[in-house]
Coordinates of C-alpha atoms and ligand atoms in Angstrom, one line a residue:
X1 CA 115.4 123.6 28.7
X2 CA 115.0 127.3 29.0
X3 CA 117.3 128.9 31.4
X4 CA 113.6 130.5 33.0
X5 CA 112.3 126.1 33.0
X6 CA 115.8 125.6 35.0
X7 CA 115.2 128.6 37.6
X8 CA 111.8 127.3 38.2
X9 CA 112.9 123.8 39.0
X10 CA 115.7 125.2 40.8
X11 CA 113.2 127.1 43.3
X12 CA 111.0 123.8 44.0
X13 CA 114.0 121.7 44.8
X14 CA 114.8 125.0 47.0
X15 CA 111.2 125.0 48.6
X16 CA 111.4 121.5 49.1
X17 CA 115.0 121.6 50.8
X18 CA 112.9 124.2 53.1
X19 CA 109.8 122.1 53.7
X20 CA 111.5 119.5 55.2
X21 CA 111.3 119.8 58.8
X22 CA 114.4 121.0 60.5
X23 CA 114.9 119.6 63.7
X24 CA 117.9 119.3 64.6
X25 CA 117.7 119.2 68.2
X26 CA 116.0 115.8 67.9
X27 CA 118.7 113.2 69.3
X28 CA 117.9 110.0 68.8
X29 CA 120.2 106.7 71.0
X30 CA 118.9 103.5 70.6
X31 CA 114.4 103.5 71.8
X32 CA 114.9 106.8 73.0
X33 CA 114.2 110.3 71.3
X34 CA 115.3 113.2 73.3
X35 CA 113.8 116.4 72.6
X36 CA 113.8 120.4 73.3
X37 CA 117.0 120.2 75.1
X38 CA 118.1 123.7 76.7
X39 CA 118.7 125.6 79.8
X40 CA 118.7 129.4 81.3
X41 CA 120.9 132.2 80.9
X42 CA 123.2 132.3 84.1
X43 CA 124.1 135.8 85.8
X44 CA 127.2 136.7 86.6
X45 CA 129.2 134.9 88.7
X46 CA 126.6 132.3 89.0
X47 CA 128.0 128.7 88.9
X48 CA 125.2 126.4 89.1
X49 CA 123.4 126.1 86.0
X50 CA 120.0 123.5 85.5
X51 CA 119.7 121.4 82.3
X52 CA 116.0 120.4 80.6
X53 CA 115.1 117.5 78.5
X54 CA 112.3 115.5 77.2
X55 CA 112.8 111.8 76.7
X56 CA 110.5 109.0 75.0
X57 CA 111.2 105.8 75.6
X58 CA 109.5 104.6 72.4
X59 CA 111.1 100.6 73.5
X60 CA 109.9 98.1 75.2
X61 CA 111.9 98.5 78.1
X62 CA 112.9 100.9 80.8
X63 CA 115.8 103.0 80.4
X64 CA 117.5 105.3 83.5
X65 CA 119.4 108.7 82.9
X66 CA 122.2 108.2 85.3
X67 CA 124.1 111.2 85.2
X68 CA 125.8 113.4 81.9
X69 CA 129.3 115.8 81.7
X70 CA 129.8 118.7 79.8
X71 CA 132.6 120.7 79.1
X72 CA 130.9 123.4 80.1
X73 CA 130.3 122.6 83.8
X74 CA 132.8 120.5 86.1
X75 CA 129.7 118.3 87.3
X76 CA 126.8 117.6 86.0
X77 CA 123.8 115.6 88.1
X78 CA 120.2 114.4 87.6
X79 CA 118.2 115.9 90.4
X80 CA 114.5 116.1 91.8
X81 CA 112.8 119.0 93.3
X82 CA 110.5 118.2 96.4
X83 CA 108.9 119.6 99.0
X84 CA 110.9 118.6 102.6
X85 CA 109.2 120.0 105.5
X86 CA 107.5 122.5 103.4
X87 CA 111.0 123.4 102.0
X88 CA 111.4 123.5 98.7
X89 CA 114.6 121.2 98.2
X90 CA 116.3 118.7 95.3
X91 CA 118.7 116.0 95.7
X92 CA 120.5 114.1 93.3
X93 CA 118.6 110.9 91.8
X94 CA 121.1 108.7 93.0
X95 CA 120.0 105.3 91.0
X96 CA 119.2 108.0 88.3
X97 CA 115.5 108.6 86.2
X98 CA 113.7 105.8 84.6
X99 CA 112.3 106.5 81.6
X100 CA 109.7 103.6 81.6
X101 CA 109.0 102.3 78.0
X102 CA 105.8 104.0 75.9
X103 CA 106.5 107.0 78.2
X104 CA 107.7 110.6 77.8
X105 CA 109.2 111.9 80.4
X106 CA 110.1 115.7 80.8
X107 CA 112.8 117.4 82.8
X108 CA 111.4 120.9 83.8
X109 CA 111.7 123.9 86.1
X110 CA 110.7 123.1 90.0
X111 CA 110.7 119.5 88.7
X112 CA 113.6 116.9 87.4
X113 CA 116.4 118.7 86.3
X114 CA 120.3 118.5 85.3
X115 CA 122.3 120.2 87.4
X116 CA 125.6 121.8 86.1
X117 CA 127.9 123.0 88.9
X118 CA 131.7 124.4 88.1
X119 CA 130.3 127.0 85.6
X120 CA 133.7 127.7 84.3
X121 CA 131.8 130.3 81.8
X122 CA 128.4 132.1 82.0
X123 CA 125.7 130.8 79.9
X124 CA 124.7 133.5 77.5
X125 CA 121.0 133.6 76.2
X126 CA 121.0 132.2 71.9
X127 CA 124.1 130.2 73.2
X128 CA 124.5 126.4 72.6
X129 CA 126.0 124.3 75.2
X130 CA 127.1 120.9 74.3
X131 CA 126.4 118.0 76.7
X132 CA 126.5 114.4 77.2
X133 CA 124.1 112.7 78.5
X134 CA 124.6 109.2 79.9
X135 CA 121.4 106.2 79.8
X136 CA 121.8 102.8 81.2
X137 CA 120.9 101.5 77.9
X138 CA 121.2 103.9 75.2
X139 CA 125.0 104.8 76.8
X140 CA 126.1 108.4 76.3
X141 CA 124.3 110.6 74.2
X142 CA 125.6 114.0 72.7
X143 CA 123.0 117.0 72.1
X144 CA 123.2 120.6 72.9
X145 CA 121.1 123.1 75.3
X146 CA 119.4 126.3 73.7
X147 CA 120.1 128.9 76.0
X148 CA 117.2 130.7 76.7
X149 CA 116.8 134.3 79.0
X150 CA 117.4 134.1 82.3
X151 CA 113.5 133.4 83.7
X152 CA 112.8 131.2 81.0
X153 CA 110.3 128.3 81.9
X154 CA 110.2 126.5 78.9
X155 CA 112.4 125.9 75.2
X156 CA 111.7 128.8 72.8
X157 CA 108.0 128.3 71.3
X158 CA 106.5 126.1 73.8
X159 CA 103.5 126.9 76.1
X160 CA 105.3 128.3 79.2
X161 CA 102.7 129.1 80.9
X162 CA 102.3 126.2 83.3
X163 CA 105.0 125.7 85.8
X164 CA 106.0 129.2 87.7
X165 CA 108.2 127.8 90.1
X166 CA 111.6 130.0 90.1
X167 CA 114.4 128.0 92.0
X168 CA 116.3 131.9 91.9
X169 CA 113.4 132.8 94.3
X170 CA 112.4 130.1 96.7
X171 CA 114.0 131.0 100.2
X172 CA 116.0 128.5 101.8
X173 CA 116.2 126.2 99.5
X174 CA 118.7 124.1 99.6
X175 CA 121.5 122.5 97.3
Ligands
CU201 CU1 119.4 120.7 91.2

């Protein structure tokens, strides 16, 4: 074989190393596949962060998120936003978030949510911060948050244009 016959095989293995879809934020536990897992950019001095996830339940039957830690954070919850009195409020999910079986369900911005409290750093945007998420079923689950600018409403490349609600700017909102 010619050394040029070896440099062409050598690119096609290359370009088919490259092809294959890298997607390494996929985390897959047990029926479930959780997806585009990240969170905002915290200012200064803030020490509440939120956490966003999308789950598929691709079993046949329900799983709950429960509640997650990271090393990051000295708490982490699963919380709902709703409107209280025409306050914008959330509170923990305190039997946790069933992810019902054939369904995807998506944590978002002015909807379900992680909550990290105890920031015992900032978040920096192009971070990773690791977490653990804990199911029901599927037990605890290890994946990482992109960290994405500070009025992000959505992981890098995805449609953001649905959802506007800051939590930054609703007035009395409370924790
Ligand atoms: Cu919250």
């Amino acid at each position: 074989m010619t050394s040029f016959a070896r440099g062409i095989i050598g690119a096609l293995l290359l370009a088919g190393l490259l092809a294959t879809p890298v997607r390494a934020q996929d985390v897959k536990a047990g029926d479930l596949v959780i997806t585009q897992a990240w969170t905002r950019a915290t200012p200064g001095g803030a020490k509440i962060g939120g956490g966003y996830v999308t789950i598929e339940n691709k079993g046949a039957a329900p799983d709950r998120l429960i509640g997650g830690s990271a090393d990051v954070a000295g708490k982490v919850e699963v919380h709902e936003m709703a409107m209280n009195n025409g306050v914008m409020t959330m509170r923990p999910l305190d039997k946790g978030l069933v992810i019902e079986p054939g369904k995807t369900v998506k944590l978002a911005p002015g909807g379900y949510h992680l909550m990290m409290f105890d920031l015992k750093s900032p978040l920096k945007q192009g971070d990773k911060v690791p977490v653990t998420l804990e199911f029901e079923k599927a037990g605890k689950v290890k994946l990482s948050l992109d960290v994405q600018g500070i009025g992000a409403q959505g992981p890098a490349g995805a449609d953001n244009s649905g959802g506007n609600m800051d939590m930054k700017k609703m007035p009395g909102m409370k924790m």
